[in-house]
Short mmCIF file of C-alpha atoms and ligand atoms in Angstrom, two decimals:
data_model
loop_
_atom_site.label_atom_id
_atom_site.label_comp_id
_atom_site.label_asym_id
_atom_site.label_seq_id
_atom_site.Cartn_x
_atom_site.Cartn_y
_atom_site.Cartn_z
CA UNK A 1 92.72 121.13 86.65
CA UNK A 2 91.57 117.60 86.69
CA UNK A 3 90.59 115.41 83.73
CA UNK A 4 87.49 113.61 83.52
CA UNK A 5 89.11 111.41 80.28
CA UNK A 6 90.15 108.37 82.31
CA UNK A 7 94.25 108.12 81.24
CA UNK A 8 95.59 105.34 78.70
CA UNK A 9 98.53 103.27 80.76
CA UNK A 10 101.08 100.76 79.76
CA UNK A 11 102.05 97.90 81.30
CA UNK A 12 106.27 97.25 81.26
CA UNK A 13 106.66 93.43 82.47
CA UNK A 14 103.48 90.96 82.09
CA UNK A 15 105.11 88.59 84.54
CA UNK A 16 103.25 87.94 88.29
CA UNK A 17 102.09 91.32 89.00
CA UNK A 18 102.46 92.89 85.54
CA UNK A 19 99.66 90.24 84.43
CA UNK A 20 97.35 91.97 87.20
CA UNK A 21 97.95 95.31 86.30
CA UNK A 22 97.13 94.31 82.53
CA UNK A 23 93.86 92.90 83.44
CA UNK A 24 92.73 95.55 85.69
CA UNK A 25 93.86 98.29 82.90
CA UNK A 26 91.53 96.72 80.55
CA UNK A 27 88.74 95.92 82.91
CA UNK A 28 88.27 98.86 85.17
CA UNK A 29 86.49 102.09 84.18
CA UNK A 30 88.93 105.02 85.55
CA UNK A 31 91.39 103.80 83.07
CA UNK A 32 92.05 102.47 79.71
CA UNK A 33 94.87 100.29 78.26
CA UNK A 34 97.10 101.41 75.75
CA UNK A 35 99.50 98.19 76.03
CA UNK A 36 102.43 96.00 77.21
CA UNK A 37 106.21 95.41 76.81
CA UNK A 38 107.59 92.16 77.62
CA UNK A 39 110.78 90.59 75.73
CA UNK A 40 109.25 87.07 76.70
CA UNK A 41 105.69 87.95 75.15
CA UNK A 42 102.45 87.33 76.92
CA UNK A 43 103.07 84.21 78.65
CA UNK A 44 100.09 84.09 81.23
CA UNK A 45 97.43 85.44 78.44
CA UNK A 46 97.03 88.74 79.91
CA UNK A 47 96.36 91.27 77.22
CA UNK A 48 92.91 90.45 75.28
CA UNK A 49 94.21 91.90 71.43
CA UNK A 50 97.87 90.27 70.82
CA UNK A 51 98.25 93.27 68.58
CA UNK A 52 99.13 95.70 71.98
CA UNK A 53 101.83 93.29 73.22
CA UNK A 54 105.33 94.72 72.47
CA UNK A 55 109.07 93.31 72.36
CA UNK A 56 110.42 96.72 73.90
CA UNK A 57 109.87 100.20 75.06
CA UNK A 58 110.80 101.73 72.06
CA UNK A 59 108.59 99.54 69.79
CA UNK A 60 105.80 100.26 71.93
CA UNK A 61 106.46 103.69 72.23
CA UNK A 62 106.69 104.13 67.89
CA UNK A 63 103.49 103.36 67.78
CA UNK A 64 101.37 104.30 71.42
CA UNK A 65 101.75 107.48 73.36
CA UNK A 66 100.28 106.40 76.86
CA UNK A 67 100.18 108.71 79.57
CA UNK A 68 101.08 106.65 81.89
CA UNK A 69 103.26 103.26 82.51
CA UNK A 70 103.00 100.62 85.36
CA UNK A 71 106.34 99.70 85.78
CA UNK A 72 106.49 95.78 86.44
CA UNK A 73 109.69 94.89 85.53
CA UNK A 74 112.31 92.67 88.03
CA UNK A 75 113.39 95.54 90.69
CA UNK A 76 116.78 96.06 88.80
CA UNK A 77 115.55 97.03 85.63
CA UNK A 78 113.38 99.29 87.06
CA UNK A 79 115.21 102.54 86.25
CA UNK A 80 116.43 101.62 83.09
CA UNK A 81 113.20 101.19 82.18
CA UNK A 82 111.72 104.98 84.10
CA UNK A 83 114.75 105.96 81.93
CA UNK A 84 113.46 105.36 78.64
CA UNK A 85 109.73 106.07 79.67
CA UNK A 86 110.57 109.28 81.20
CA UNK A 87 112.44 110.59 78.52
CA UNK A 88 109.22 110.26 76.65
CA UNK A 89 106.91 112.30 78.94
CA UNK A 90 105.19 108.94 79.96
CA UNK A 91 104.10 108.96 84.27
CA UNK A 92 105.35 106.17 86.22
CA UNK A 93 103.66 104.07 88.83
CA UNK A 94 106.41 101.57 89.40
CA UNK A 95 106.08 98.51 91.45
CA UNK A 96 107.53 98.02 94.68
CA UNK A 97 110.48 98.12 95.93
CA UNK A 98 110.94 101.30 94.11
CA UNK A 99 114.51 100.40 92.74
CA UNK A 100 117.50 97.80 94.31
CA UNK A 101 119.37 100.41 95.75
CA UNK A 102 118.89 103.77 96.94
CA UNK A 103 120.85 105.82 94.79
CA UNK A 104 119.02 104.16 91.70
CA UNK A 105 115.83 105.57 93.92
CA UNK A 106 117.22 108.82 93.85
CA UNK A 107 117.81 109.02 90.33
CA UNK A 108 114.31 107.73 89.48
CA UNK A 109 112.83 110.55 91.39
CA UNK A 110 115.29 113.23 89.89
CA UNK A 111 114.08 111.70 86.36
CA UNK A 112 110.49 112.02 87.35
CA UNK A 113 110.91 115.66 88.41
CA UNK A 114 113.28 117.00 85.98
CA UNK A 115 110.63 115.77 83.08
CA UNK A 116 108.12 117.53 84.66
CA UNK A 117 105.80 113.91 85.62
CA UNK A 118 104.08 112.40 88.38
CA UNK A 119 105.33 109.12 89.59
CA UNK A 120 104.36 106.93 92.31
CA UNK A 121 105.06 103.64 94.25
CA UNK A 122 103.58 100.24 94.11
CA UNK A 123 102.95 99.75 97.84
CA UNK A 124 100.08 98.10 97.35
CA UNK A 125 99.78 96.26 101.04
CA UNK A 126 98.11 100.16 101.80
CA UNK A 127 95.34 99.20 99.91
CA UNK A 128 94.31 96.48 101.73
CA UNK A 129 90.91 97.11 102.91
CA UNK A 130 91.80 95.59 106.75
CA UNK A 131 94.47 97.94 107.11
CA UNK A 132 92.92 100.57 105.22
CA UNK A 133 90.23 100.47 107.83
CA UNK A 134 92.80 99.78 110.94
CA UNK A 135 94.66 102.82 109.57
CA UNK A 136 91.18 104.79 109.76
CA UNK A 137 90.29 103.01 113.28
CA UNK A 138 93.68 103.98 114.65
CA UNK A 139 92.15 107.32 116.71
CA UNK A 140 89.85 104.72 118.60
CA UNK A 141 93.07 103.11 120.30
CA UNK A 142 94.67 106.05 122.12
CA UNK A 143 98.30 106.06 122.17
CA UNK A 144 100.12 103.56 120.29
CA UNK A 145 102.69 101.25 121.54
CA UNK A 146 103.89 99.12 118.98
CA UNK A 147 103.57 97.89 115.50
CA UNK A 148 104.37 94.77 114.57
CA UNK A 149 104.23 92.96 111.76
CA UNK A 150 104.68 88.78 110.12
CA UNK A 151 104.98 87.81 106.65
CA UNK A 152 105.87 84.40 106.57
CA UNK A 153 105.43 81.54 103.72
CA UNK A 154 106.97 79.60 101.09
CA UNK A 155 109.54 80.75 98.82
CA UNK A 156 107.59 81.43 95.43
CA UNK A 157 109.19 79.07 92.80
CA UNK A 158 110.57 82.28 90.42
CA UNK A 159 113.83 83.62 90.34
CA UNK A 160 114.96 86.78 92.13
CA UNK A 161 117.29 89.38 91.93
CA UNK A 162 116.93 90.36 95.19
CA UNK A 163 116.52 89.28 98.58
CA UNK A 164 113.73 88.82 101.40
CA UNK A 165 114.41 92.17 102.51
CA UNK A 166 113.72 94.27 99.35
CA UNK A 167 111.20 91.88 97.74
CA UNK A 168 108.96 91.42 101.11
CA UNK A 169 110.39 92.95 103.94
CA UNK A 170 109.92 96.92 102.21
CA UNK A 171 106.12 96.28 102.35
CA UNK A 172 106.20 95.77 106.03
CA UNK A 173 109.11 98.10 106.54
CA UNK A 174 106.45 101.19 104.49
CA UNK A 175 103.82 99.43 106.68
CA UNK A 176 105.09 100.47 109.61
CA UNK A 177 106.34 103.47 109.11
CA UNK A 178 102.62 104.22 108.00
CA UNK A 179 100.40 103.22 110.60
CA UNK A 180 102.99 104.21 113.18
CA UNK A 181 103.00 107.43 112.48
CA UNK A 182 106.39 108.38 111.99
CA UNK A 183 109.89 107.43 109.66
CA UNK A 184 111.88 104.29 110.94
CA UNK A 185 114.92 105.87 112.99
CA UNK A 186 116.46 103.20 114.45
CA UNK A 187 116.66 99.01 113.51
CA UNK A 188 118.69 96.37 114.74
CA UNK A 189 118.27 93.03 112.83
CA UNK A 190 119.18 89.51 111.81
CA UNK A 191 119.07 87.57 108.18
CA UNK A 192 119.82 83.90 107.14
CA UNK A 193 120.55 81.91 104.00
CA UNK A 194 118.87 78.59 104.33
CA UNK A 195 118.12 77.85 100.37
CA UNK A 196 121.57 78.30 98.94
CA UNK A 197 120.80 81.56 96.83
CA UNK A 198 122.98 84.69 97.01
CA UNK A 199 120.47 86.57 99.24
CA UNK A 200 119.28 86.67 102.50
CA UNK A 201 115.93 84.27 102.78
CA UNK A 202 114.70 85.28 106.30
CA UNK A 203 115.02 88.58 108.17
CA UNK A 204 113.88 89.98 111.84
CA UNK A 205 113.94 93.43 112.34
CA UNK A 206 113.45 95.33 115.70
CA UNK A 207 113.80 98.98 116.03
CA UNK A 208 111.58 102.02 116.80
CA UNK A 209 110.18 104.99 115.42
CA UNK A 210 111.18 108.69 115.16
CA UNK A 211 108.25 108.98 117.94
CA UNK A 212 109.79 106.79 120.08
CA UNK A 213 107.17 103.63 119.02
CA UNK A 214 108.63 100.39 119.25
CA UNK A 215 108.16 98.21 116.07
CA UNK A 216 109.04 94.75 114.92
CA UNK A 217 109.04 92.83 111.94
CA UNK A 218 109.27 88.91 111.27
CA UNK A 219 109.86 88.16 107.41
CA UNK A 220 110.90 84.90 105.29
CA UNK A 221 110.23 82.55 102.28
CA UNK A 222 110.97 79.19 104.50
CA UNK A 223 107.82 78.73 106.75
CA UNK A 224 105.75 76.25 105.46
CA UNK A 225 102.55 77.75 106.53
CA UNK A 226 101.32 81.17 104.69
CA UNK A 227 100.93 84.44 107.49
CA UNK A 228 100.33 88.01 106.40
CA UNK A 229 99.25 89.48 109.89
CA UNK A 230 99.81 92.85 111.15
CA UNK A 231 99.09 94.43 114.79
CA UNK A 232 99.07 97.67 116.57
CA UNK A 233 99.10 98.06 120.21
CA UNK A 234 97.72 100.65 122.26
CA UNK A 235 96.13 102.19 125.03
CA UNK A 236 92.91 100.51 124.40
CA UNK A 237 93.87 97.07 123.33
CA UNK A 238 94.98 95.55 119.89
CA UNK A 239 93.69 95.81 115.78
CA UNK A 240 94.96 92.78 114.16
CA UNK A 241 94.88 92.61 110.45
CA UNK A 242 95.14 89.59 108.45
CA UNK A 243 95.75 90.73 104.65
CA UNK A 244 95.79 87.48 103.14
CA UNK A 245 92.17 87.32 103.82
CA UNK A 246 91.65 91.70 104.33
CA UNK A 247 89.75 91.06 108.14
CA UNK A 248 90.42 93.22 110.53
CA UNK A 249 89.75 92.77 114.49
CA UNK A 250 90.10 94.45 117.85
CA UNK A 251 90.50 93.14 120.95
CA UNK A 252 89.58 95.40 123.80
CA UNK A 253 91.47 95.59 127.25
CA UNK A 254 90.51 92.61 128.99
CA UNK A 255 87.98 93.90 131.71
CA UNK A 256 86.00 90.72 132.79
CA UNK A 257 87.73 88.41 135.16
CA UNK A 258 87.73 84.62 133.94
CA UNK A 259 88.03 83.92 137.60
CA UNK A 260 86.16 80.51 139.62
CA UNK A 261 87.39 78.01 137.06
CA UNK A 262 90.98 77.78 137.82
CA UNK A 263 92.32 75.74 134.81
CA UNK A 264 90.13 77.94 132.29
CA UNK A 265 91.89 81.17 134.16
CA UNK A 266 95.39 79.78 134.01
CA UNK A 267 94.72 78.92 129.99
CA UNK A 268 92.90 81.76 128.55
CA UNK A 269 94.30 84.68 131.38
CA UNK A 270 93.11 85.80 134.91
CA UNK A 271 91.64 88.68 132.30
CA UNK A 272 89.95 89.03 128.95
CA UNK A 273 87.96 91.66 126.83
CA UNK A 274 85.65 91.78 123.92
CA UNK A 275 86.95 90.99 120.56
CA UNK A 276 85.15 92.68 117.37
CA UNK A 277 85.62 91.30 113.81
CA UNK A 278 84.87 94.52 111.16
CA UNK A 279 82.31 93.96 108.91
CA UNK A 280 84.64 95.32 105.70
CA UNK A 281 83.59 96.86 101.99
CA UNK A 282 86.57 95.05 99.84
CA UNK A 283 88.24 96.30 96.84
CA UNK A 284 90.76 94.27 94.82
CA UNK A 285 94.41 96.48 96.57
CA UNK A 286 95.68 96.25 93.01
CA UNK A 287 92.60 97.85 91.35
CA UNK A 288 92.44 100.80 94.29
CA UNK A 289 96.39 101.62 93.48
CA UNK A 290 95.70 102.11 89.96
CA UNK A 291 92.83 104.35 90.44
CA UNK A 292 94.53 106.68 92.87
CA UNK A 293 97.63 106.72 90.22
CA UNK A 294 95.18 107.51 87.61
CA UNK A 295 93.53 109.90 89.43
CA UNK A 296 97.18 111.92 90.44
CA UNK A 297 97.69 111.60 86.96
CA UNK A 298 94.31 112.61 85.97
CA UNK A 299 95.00 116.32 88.51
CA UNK A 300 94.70 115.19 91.36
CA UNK A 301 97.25 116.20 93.44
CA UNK A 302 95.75 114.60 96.58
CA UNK A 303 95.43 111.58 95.34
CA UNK A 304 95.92 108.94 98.07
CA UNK A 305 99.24 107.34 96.41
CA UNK A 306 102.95 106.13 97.81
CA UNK A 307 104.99 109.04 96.83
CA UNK A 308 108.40 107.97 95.11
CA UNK A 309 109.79 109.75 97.99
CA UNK A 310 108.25 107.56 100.37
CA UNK A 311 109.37 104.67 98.50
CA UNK A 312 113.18 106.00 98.89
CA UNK A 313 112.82 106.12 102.62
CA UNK A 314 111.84 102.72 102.62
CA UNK A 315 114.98 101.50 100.43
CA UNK A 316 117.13 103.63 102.87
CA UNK A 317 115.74 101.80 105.82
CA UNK A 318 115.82 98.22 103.76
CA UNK A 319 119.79 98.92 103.35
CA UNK A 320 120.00 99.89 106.74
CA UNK A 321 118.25 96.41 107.71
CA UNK A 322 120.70 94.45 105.89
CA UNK A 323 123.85 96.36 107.12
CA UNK A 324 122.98 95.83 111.09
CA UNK A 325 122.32 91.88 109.87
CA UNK A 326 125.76 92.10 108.32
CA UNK A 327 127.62 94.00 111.15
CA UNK A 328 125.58 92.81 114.12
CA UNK A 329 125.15 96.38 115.17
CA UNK A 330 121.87 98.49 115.69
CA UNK A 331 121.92 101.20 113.10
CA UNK A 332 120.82 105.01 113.64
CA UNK A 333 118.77 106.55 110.93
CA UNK A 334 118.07 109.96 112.06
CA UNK A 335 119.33 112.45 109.73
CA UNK A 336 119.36 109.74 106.71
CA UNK A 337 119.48 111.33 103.59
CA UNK A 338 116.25 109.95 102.81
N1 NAD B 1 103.24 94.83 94.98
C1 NAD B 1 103.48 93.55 95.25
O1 NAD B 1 102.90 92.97 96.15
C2 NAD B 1 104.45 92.82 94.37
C3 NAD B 1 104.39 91.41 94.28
C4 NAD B 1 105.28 90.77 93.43
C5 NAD B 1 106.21 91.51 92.72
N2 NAD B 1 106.24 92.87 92.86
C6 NAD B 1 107.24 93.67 92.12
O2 NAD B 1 106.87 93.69 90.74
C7 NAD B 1 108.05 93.68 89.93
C8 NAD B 1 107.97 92.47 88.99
O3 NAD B 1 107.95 91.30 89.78
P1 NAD B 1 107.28 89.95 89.24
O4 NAD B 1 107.18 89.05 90.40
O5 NAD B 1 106.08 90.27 88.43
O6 NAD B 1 108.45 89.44 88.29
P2 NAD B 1 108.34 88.41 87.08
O7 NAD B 1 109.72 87.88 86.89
O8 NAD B 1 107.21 87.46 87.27
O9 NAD B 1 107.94 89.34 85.84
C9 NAD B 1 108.80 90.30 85.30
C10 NAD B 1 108.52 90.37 83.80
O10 NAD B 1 109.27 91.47 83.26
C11 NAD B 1 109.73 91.08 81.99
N3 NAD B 1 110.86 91.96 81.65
C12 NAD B 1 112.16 91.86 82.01
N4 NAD B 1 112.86 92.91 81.51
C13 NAD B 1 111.96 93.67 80.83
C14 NAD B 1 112.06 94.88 80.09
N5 NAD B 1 113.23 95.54 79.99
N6 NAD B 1 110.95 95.37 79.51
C15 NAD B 1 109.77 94.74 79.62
N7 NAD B 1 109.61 93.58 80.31
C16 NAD B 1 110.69 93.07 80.90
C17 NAD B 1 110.08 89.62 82.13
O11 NAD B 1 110.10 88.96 80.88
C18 NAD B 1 108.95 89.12 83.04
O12 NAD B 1 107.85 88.64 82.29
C19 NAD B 1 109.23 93.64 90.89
O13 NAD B 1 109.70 94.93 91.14
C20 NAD B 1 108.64 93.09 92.17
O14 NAD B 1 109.31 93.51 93.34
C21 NAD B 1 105.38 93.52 93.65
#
């Protein structure tokens, strides 16, 4: 049966996107905030009563009982941390990638289960109202051909424990998988290591679908100029959303010839169609996650959330990403014990 008490959550990590999660928690009206854990304190100011900041789990958990916690730790303390929460009947909605490896994935969703919980992913890209809307505009384009996807910019000045593939390259890697309509079942794809770090710092990624859709992915901390752009081609043209900025537009078939200028034709195409920009209703990504978690958690079993499951896949196919980089070979995914 479903509540109608909005849930108290927790906050685990008030670093970059912990510090979000903390303000919406205490600002937003499906949810209340029971607290936060961070070793280092509150360093960005993000919880209004200092009295609800905690050192650790446990000191947190002596004194509040939330029913839910927003797992915002750095990727590899992520299960230590569903660990301890777990084991105290607390849900988890725990940021993206879902863990560093997939066998800490697995466990996660074994802990989850075996206590009886709900858990979910922090995919949040799915919330962004342009693809939101191309995902709900995707009937008006026939058949699709292709997905593809850039997410390009400068490396963010924190440290990282993992590399462009798991920290950016899952959201377009869940992305696709989403809006093309099947898992990932096939990739073939390259890395570099420009900036001297362990891990890999760019990443392209071809490969195709289990329903035969072609995708492709471009992905790195070195380009100078921000890009967050995703596009899906089809029968009936292109959708092209730009989630920095959540717009979304189409650009029909081209069905008027440019002809009788010459040099505009050989510039712009001998071809072009109408292109429509979406007028768009947007909600902060962040604030729509944690509503659908608290609503899942609230009885909602429909709840329009990243399952943990799905979150496994996409570690599964972020491994298999770095191993074709790292052997030079294409690598099969069908029948990956996802
Ligand atoms: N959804 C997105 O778009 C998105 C964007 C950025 C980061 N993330 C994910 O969010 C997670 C956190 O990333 P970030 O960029 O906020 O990192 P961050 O380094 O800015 O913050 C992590 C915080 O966790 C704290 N911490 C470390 N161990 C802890 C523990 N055991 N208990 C409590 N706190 C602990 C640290 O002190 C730090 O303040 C990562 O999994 C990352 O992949 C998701």
């Amino acid at each position: 049966m479903e509540s109608s008490v909005p849930p108290r959550g927790a906050v685990i990590g008030l670093g970059m996107m912990g510090r979000h999660h903390a303000r919406i928690l205490q600002s937003n009206a499906a949810m209340r905030f029971a607290g936060a854990v961070d070793p280092g304190g509150d360093r960005f100011g993000a919880v209004a009563d200092r009295a609800r900041v905690f050192g650790t789990i446990e000191e947190m958990l002596a004194v509040e009982r939330p029913e839910f916690a927003v797992v915002a730790v750095p990727t590899e303390e992520h299960l230590p941390a569903v660990r301890e929460l777990t084991a105290a009947g607390v849900n988890v909605l725990v940021e993206k990638p879902v863990a560093a490896t997939a066998a800490e994935a697995r466990e996660i969703i074994g802990l989850v289960a075996d206590a009886g919980l709900v858990g979910a992913v922090g995919h949040v890209e799915r919330c962004n109202p342009a693809l939101r809307e191309l995902r709900r505009r995707l009937p008006d384009l026939g058949e699709v051909y292709s997905v593809a996807t850039e997410r390009v910019g400068p490396f963010p000045d924190r440290i990282r424990d993992v590399g462009v593939v798991k920290d950016l390259a899952t959201h377009d890697l869940d992305l696709v998988r989403w809006l093309g309509g099947a898992p990932i079942a096939r990739v073939a794809a390259q890395t570099s290591h420009r900036m001297g770090r362990d891990h890999e710092d760019l990443v392209l990624v071809t490969g195709r679908l289990a329903n035969d859709r072609a995708f492709n992915c471009v992905v790195d901390w070195l380009t100078p100029r921000k890009i967050r752009e995703t596009r899906v081609l089809g029968e009936g043209g292109m959708f092209v959303a730009d989630t920095l900025n959540a717009d979304l537009w189409f650009y029909a078939n081209a069905h008027v010839s440019t002809g009788g200028w010459a040099a505009d034709a050989a510039r712009r195409g001998v071809a072009e169609g109408d292109v429509t920009k979406f007028a768009l209703r947007r909600e902060e990504p962040l604030a729509a996650e944690l509503e659908a978690f608290c609503a899942l958690v609230g009885g909602n079993d429909s709840a329009p959330v990243v399952t943990l499951a799905e979150g496994l896949e996409t570690v599964v196919v972020a491994e298999a990403v770095l191993e074709s980089a790292a052997s030079g070979a294409s690598v099969d995914l069908t029948g990956s014990a996802a």
